[in-house]
mmCIF file of C-alpha atoms in Angstrom:
data_model
loop_
_atom_site.group_PDB
_atom_site.id
_atom_site.type_symbol
_atom_site.label_atom_id
_atom_site.label_comp_id
_atom_site.label_asym_id
_atom_site.label_seq_id
_atom_site.Cartn_x
_atom_site.Cartn_y
_atom_site.Cartn_z
ATOM 1 C CA UNK A 1193 -22.358 -23.156 0.324
ATOM 2 C CA UNK A 1194 -19.007 -22.932 2.093
ATOM 3 C CA UNK A 1195 -18.611 -19.569 3.776
ATOM 4 C CA UNK A 1196 -15.391 -18.656 1.933
ATOM 5 C CA UNK A 1197 -17.177 -19.278 -1.396
ATOM 6 C CA UNK A 1198 -20.368 -17.489 -0.390
ATOM 7 C CA UNK A 1199 -18.517 -14.264 0.427
ATOM 8 C CA UNK A 1200 -16.498 -12.285 -2.080
ATOM 9 C CA UNK A 1201 -14.383 -9.780 -0.140
ATOM 10 C CA UNK A 1202 -12.172 -6.900 -1.268
ATOM 11 C CA UNK A 1203 -10.066 -4.759 1.105
ATOM 12 C CA UNK A 1204 -8.414 -1.505 0.050
ATOM 13 C CA UNK A 1205 -6.782 1.377 1.898
ATOM 14 C CA UNK A 1206 -5.082 4.539 0.649
ATOM 15 C CA UNK A 1207 -3.383 7.481 2.398
ATOM 16 C CA UNK A 1208 -5.342 10.027 0.356
ATOM 17 C CA UNK A 1209 -4.033 13.230 -1.173
ATOM 18 C CA UNK A 1210 -3.091 15.210 1.945
ATOM 19 C CA UNK A 1211 -1.876 12.912 4.746
ATOM 20 C CA UNK A 1212 1.754 11.756 4.723
ATOM 21 C CA UNK A 1213 0.961 8.367 6.252
ATOM 22 C CA UNK A 1214 -1.993 6.046 6.615
ATOM 23 C CA UNK A 1215 -3.616 5.592 10.041
ATOM 24 C CA UNK A 1216 -6.380 3.318 8.724
ATOM 25 C CA UNK A 1217 -6.141 -0.470 8.917
ATOM 26 C CA UNK A 1218 -8.260 -3.185 7.284
ATOM 27 C CA UNK A 1219 -8.549 -6.951 7.653
ATOM 28 C CA UNK A 1220 -10.622 -9.802 6.221
ATOM 29 C CA UNK A 1221 -10.851 -13.519 6.966
ATOM 30 C CA UNK A 1222 -13.353 -15.008 4.465
ATOM 31 C CA UNK A 1223 -13.142 -18.444 6.065
ATOM 32 C CA UNK A 1224 -14.436 -17.008 9.348
ATOM 33 C CA UNK A 1225 -16.759 -14.455 7.753
ATOM 34 C CA UNK A 1226 -14.891 -11.673 9.528
ATOM 35 C CA UNK A 1227 -14.068 -8.151 8.302
ATOM 36 C CA UNK A 1228 -12.565 -5.343 10.396
ATOM 37 C CA UNK A 1229 -11.835 -1.679 9.641
ATOM 38 C CA UNK A 1230 -10.188 0.777 12.054
ATOM 39 C CA UNK A 1231 -9.448 4.488 11.619
ATOM 40 C CA UNK A 1232 -6.755 5.610 14.060
ATOM 41 C CA UNK A 1233 -6.300 9.023 15.638
ATOM 42 C CA UNK A 1234 -3.603 10.652 17.730
ATOM 43 C CA UNK A 1235 -0.386 12.635 17.399
ATOM 44 C CA UNK A 1236 2.628 11.533 15.355
ATOM 45 C CA UNK A 1237 2.059 7.881 14.383
ATOM 46 C CA UNK A 1238 -0.060 7.035 17.419
ATOM 47 C CA UNK A 1239 -3.257 6.641 15.395
ATOM 48 C CA UNK A 1240 -1.522 4.107 13.206
ATOM 49 C CA UNK A 1241 -0.458 2.218 16.342
ATOM 50 C CA UNK A 1242 -4.009 2.199 17.752
ATOM 51 C CA UNK A 1243 -5.639 0.957 14.550
ATOM 52 C CA UNK A 1244 -2.864 -1.593 14.020
ATOM 53 C CA UNK A 1245 -3.231 -2.939 17.561
ATOM 54 C CA UNK A 1246 -6.983 -3.238 17.105
ATOM 55 C CA UNK A 1247 -6.706 -5.191 13.875
ATOM 56 C CA UNK A 1248 -3.933 -7.446 15.186
ATOM 57 C CA UNK A 1249 -5.627 -8.307 18.475
ATOM 58 C CA UNK A 1250 -9.102 -8.846 17.060
ATOM 59 C CA UNK A 1251 -7.894 -10.806 14.044
ATOM 60 C CA UNK A 1252 -5.803 -13.112 16.231
ATOM 61 C CA UNK A 1253 -8.447 -13.916 18.815
ATOM 62 C CA UNK A 1254 -11.608 -13.841 16.702
ATOM 63 C CA UNK A 1255 -9.940 -15.797 13.910
ATOM 64 C CA UNK A 1256 -9.844 -18.829 16.197
ATOM 65 C CA UNK A 1257 -13.623 -18.919 16.648
ATOM 66 C CA UNK A 1258 -16.156 -20.747 14.485
ATOM 67 C CA UNK A 1259 -18.977 -18.220 14.393
ATOM 68 C CA UNK A 1260 -20.945 -20.397 11.981
ATOM 69 C CA UNK A 1261 -21.810 -22.723 14.875
ATOM 70 C CA UNK A 1262 -22.843 -19.931 17.277
ATOM 71 C CA UNK A 1263 -26.142 -18.216 17.953
ATOM 72 C CA UNK A 1264 -26.270 -14.471 17.161
ATOM 73 C CA UNK A 1265 -26.323 -13.800 20.911
ATOM 74 C CA UNK A 1266 -23.138 -15.789 21.458
ATOM 75 C CA UNK A 1267 -21.476 -14.097 18.476
ATOM 76 C CA UNK A 1268 -22.236 -10.708 20.014
ATOM 77 C CA UNK A 1269 -20.914 -11.836 23.389
ATOM 78 C CA UNK A 1270 -17.631 -13.004 21.888
ATOM 79 C CA UNK A 1271 -17.227 -9.817 19.867
ATOM 80 C CA UNK A 1272 -18.010 -7.631 22.870
ATOM 81 C CA UNK A 1273 -15.426 -9.409 25.040
ATOM 82 C CA UNK A 1274 -12.650 -9.175 22.478
ATOM 83 C CA UNK A 1275 -13.383 -5.539 21.607
ATOM 84 C CA UNK A 1276 -13.164 -4.682 25.295
ATOM 85 C CA UNK A 1277 -9.819 -6.493 25.607
ATOM 86 C CA UNK A 1278 -8.484 -4.582 22.596
ATOM 87 C CA UNK A 1279 -9.747 -1.346 24.129
ATOM 88 C CA UNK A 1280 -7.924 -2.078 27.383
ATOM 89 C CA UNK A 1281 -4.666 -2.834 25.558
ATOM 90 C CA UNK A 1282 -4.784 0.460 23.644
ATOM 91 C CA UNK A 1283 -5.820 2.401 26.734
ATOM 92 C CA UNK A 1284 -2.942 0.945 28.761
ATOM 93 C CA UNK A 1285 -0.413 1.699 26.023
ATOM 94 C CA UNK A 1286 -1.749 5.235 25.725
ATOM 95 C CA UNK A 1287 -1.379 5.829 29.444
ATOM 96 C CA UNK A 1288 2.000 4.132 29.924
ATOM 97 C CA UNK A 1289 3.919 5.433 26.896
ATOM 98 C CA UNK A 1290 4.091 9.218 26.414
ATOM 99 C CA UNK A 1291 4.474 8.981 22.631
ATOM 100 C CA UNK A 1292 1.088 7.248 22.449
ATOM 101 C CA UNK A 1293 -0.796 9.571 24.821
ATOM 102 C CA UNK A 1294 -4.334 10.256 23.644
ATOM 103 C CA UNK A 1295 -4.346 7.729 20.837
ATOM 104 C CA UNK A 1296 -7.499 5.914 19.860
ATOM 105 C CA UNK A 1297 -9.316 4.391 16.928
ATOM 106 C CA UNK A 1298 -12.757 3.927 15.462
ATOM 107 C CA UNK A 1299 -13.949 0.443 14.633
ATOM 108 C CA UNK A 1300 -16.489 -1.149 12.337
ATOM 109 C CA UNK A 1301 -16.565 -4.945 12.353
ATOM 110 C CA UNK A 1302 -18.758 -7.375 10.468
ATOM 111 C CA UNK A 1303 -19.253 -11.037 11.316
ATOM 112 C CA UNK A 1304 -21.101 -13.067 8.649
ATOM 113 C CA UNK A 1305 -22.489 -16.369 9.945
ATOM 114 C CA UNK A 1306 -25.566 -18.525 9.331
ATOM 115 C CA UNK A 1307 -27.018 -16.182 6.674
ATOM 116 C CA UNK A 1308 -26.772 -13.218 9.030
ATOM 117 C CA UNK A 1309 -24.521 -10.237 9.661
ATOM 118 C CA UNK A 1310 -23.663 -9.128 13.181
ATOM 119 C CA UNK A 1311 -22.286 -5.584 13.099
ATOM 120 C CA UNK A 1312 -20.248 -3.918 15.830
ATOM 121 C CA UNK A 1313 -19.076 -0.336 15.596
ATOM 122 C CA UNK A 1314 -17.488 2.404 17.658
ATOM 123 C CA UNK A 1315 -17.019 5.926 16.300
ATOM 124 C CA UNK A 1316 -17.780 7.197 12.807
ATOM 125 C CA UNK A 1317 -16.543 4.441 10.508
ATOM 126 C CA UNK A 1318 -19.560 3.074 8.679
ATOM 127 C CA UNK A 1319 -21.274 0.110 7.057
ATOM 128 C CA UNK A 1320 -23.699 0.432 4.133
ATOM 129 C CA UNK A 1321 -25.774 -2.218 2.350
ATOM 130 C CA UNK A 1322 -26.706 -2.195 -1.323
ATOM 131 C CA UNK A 1323 -29.789 -4.357 -1.890
ATOM 132 C CA UNK A 1324 -31.928 -4.350 -5.043
ATOM 133 C CA UNK A 1325 -30.424 -1.059 -6.156
ATOM 134 C CA UNK A 1326 -30.990 0.799 -2.874
ATOM 135 C CA UNK A 1327 -28.089 1.879 -0.650
ATOM 136 C CA UNK A 1328 -28.827 2.004 3.093
ATOM 137 C CA UNK A 1329 -26.546 3.041 5.944
ATOM 138 C CA UNK A 1330 -26.618 0.385 8.671
ATOM 139 C CA UNK A 1331 -24.546 2.204 11.305
ATOM 140 C CA UNK A 1332 -25.160 5.436 13.168
ATOM 141 C CA UNK A 1333 -22.094 7.603 13.807
ATOM 142 C CA UNK A 1334 -20.919 8.138 17.370
ATOM 143 C CA UNK A 1335 -20.023 11.763 16.718
ATOM 144 C CA UNK A 1336 -20.848 15.299 17.767
ATOM 145 C CA UNK A 1337 -22.186 15.944 14.286
ATOM 146 C CA UNK A 1338 -24.635 13.034 14.510
ATOM 147 C CA UNK A 1339 -25.851 14.274 17.884
ATOM 148 C CA UNK A 1340 -26.476 17.718 16.360
ATOM 149 C CA UNK A 1341 -28.456 16.108 13.544
ATOM 150 C CA UNK A 1342 -30.456 13.957 15.964
ATOM 151 C CA UNK A 1343 -31.509 16.920 18.088
ATOM 152 C CA UNK A 1344 -32.428 19.041 15.055
ATOM 153 C CA UNK A 1345 -29.629 21.618 15.357
ATOM 154 C CA UNK A 1346 -28.580 21.005 11.751
ATOM 155 C CA UNK A 1347 -29.854 19.026 8.761
ATOM 156 C CA UNK A 1348 -28.137 16.156 6.976
ATOM 157 C CA UNK A 1349 -27.450 18.514 4.053
ATOM 158 C CA UNK A 1350 -25.876 21.140 6.324
ATOM 159 C CA UNK A 1351 -23.787 18.466 8.028
ATOM 160 C CA UNK A 1352 -21.774 17.930 4.843
ATOM 161 C CA UNK A 1353 -20.262 21.393 5.288
ATOM 162 C CA UNK A 1354 -19.794 21.320 9.060
ATOM 163 C CA UNK A 1355 -16.426 21.952 10.717
ATOM 164 C CA UNK A 1356 -17.196 19.288 13.352
ATOM 165 C CA UNK A 1357 -17.006 16.254 11.079
ATOM 166 C CA UNK A 1358 -14.180 14.447 12.843
ATOM 167 C CA UNK A 1359 -15.221 14.892 16.485
ATOM 168 C CA UNK A 1360 -16.165 11.397 17.629
ATOM 169 C CA UNK A 1361 -17.929 10.766 20.934
ATOM 170 C CA UNK A 1362 -16.807 7.117 21.212
ATOM 171 C CA UNK A 1363 -13.520 5.418 20.304
ATOM 172 C CA UNK A 1364 -11.361 2.484 21.334
ATOM 173 C CA UNK A 1365 -8.529 3.317 23.718
ATOM 174 C CA UNK A 1366 -9.796 6.664 24.954
ATOM 175 C CA UNK A 1367 -11.410 5.393 28.160
ATOM 176 C CA UNK A 1368 -10.974 2.277 30.280
ATOM 177 C CA UNK A 1369 -14.317 0.887 29.109
ATOM 178 C CA UNK A 1370 -15.871 1.222 25.661
ATOM 179 C CA UNK A 1371 -19.457 0.490 24.624
ATOM 180 C CA UNK A 1372 -19.674 -0.848 21.068
ATOM 181 C CA UNK A 1373 -23.030 -0.669 19.327
ATOM 182 C CA UNK A 1374 -24.380 -3.933 17.914
ATOM 183 C CA UNK A 1375 -26.963 -4.554 15.204
ATOM 184 C CA UNK A 1376 -27.947 -7.686 13.308
ATOM 185 C CA UNK A 1377 -29.314 -8.274 9.803
ATOM 186 C CA UNK A 1378 -30.391 -11.140 7.574
ATOM 187 C CA UNK A 1379 -28.273 -11.253 4.425
ATOM 188 C CA UNK A 1380 -29.514 -12.113 0.932
ATOM 189 C CA UNK A 1381 -27.618 -13.343 -2.127
ATOM 190 C CA UNK A 1382 -26.769 -10.329 -4.267
ATOM 191 C CA UNK A 1383 -26.290 -7.975 -1.305
ATOM 192 C CA UNK A 1384 -23.142 -5.847 -1.296
ATOM 193 C CA UNK A 1385 -21.876 -4.514 2.040
ATOM 194 C CA UNK A 1386 -19.582 -1.484 2.106
ATOM 195 C CA UNK A 1387 -17.449 -0.856 5.197
ATOM 196 C CA UNK A 1388 -15.558 2.444 5.083
ATOM 197 C CA UNK A 1389 -13.620 5.038 7.039
ATOM 198 C CA UNK A 1390 -14.873 8.629 7.028
ATOM 199 C CA UNK A 1391 -12.250 9.432 4.402
ATOM 200 C CA UNK A 1392 -14.715 7.942 1.917
ATOM 201 C CA UNK A 1393 -18.103 9.225 3.056
ATOM 202 C CA UNK A 1394 -16.761 12.732 3.778
ATOM 203 C CA UNK A 1395 -15.546 12.989 0.176
ATOM 204 C CA UNK A 1396 -18.136 10.959 -1.754
ATOM 205 C CA UNK A 1397 -21.890 11.335 -1.374
ATOM 206 C CA UNK A 1398 -24.142 8.312 -0.999
ATOM 207 C CA UNK A 1399 -25.651 8.729 -4.456
ATOM 208 C CA UNK A 1400 -22.234 8.326 -6.072
ATOM 209 C CA UNK A 1401 -21.384 5.396 -3.788
ATOM 210 C CA UNK A 1402 -24.604 3.668 -4.820
ATOM 211 C CA UNK A 1403 -24.091 4.331 -8.518
ATOM 212 C CA UNK A 1404 -20.529 3.004 -8.369
ATOM 213 C CA UNK A 1405 -21.558 -0.200 -6.605
ATOM 214 C CA UNK A 1406 -24.486 -0.811 -8.935
ATOM 215 C CA UNK A 1407 -22.460 -0.157 -12.079
ATOM 216 C CA UNK A 1408 -19.457 -2.244 -11.024
ATOM 217 C CA UNK A 1409 -21.145 -4.970 -8.975
ATOM 218 C CA UNK A 1410 -19.739 -7.650 -11.282
ATOM 219 C CA UNK A 1411 -16.160 -6.488 -10.627
ATOM 220 C CA UNK A 1412 -15.756 -5.895 -6.891
ATOM 221 C CA UNK A 1413 -12.021 -4.987 -6.951
ATOM 222 C CA UNK A 1414 -12.717 -2.349 -9.613
ATOM 223 C CA UNK A 1415 -15.663 -1.002 -7.579
ATOM 224 C CA UNK A 1416 -13.448 -0.593 -4.503
ATOM 225 C CA UNK A 1417 -10.688 1.086 -6.508
ATOM 226 C CA UNK A 1418 -13.204 3.451 -8.084
ATOM 227 C CA UNK A 1419 -14.612 4.484 -4.689
ATOM 228 C CA UNK A 1420 -11.124 5.361 -3.461
ATOM 229 C CA UNK A 1421 -10.392 7.201 -6.715
ATOM 230 C CA UNK A 1422 -13.576 9.252 -6.287
ATOM 231 C CA UNK A 1423 -12.532 10.229 -2.750
ATOM 232 C CA UNK A 1424 -9.104 11.308 -3.972
ATOM 233 C CA UNK A 1425 -10.516 13.152 -6.986
ATOM 234 C CA UNK A 1426 -12.759 15.107 -4.590
ATOM 235 C CA UNK A 1427 -9.816 16.210 -2.441
ATOM 236 C CA UNK A 1428 -8.704 13.105 -0.559
ATOM 237 C CA UNK A 1429 -8.339 15.081 2.665
ATOM 238 C CA UNK A 1430 -8.073 11.957 4.822
ATOM 239 C CA UNK A 1431 -6.959 8.363 4.604
ATOM 240 C CA UNK A 1432 -9.630 6.344 2.828
ATOM 241 C CA UNK A 1433 -10.368 2.667 3.396
ATOM 242 C CA UNK A 1434 -12.951 0.353 1.893
ATOM 243 C CA UNK A 1435 -14.028 -3.232 2.507
ATOM 244 C CA UNK A 1436 -16.594 -4.664 0.099
ATOM 245 C CA UNK A 1437 -18.440 -7.917 0.794
ATOM 246 C CA UNK A 1438 -20.653 -9.424 -1.891
ATOM 247 C CA UNK A 1439 -23.015 -12.255 -0.956
ATOM 248 C CA UNK A 1440 -22.770 -14.900 -3.695
ATOM 249 C CA UNK A 1441 -24.856 -17.574 -1.980
ATOM 250 C CA UNK A 1442 -26.437 -18.733 1.239
ATOM 251 C CA UNK A 1443 -24.228 -19.949 4.077
ATOM 252 C CA UNK A 1444 -26.677 -21.122 6.725
ATOM 253 C CA UNK A 1445 -25.393 -23.893 8.973
ATOM 254 C CA UNK A 1446 -26.757 -27.432 8.453
ATOM 255 C CA UNK A 1447 -29.938 -28.212 10.387
ATOM 256 C CA UNK A 1448 -31.730 -31.366 11.409
ATOM 257 C CA UNK A 1449 -35.070 -32.383 9.934
ATOM 258 C CA UNK A 1450 -37.276 -30.575 12.466
ATOM 259 C CA UNK A 1451 -35.246 -27.376 12.162
ATOM 260 C CA UNK A 1452 -35.479 -27.500 8.379
ATOM 261 C CA UNK A 1453 -39.251 -27.988 8.586
ATOM 262 C CA UNK A 1454 -39.664 -25.058 10.994
ATOM 263 C CA UNK A 1455 -37.453 -22.865 8.832
ATOM 264 C CA UNK A 1456 -39.626 -23.732 5.797
ATOM 265 C CA UNK A 1457 -42.770 -22.416 7.567
ATOM 266 C CA UNK A 1458 -41.109 -19.134 8.644
#
């Protein structure tokens, strides 16, 4: 199946109930199997600048590449190079223009190619997968709170009420070099992937996310709108952004006879 037909994608972003402007940015290119979400931070409108630069630079450069013809290793290499270039651009702007001093952004990026997902993330924006009724988080936050959980200082339940929710330990534009985290997954028809800023998962628990996606799986735009509505109904203390990707069919690249035979035995 053609990639653009195999992937149903919905992108939504909302300022929330408290913030006067939106520092989140979202992007999708179904033809390239590419989705990007960035959650900016910094004084005045600097966070909006950082997330906007990230989306613009990555969308422009990665949109030229045909990931469907690449190995997962080459996909990761290309993503790593372009994320680093975006990081350098934000870092230079932050250090050369006083109004942008200290700006940065989180990033969660998904590249769907050859029946696989390559995930890259920096910071605390997340990706979840709903498969056969079970919701699983695929990313691990780069945050002080996650480090406290990992070392046993607090529990996951206690973390929901912590005052340290928004202290990230990794972000684009903060240092000259950034280290994105990469993971890879096989995708199956029927999967739904949820990419979100912390404005969603801070306001809506995973049980309600899962129930919403399961109930509204047949209407992806309505599912996305409902997730944002839930975040706002629960306080909407931050900007909230959602990208939903539903896998409607397989999109593996064509193979020769020997490759098809080997794939059949796997």
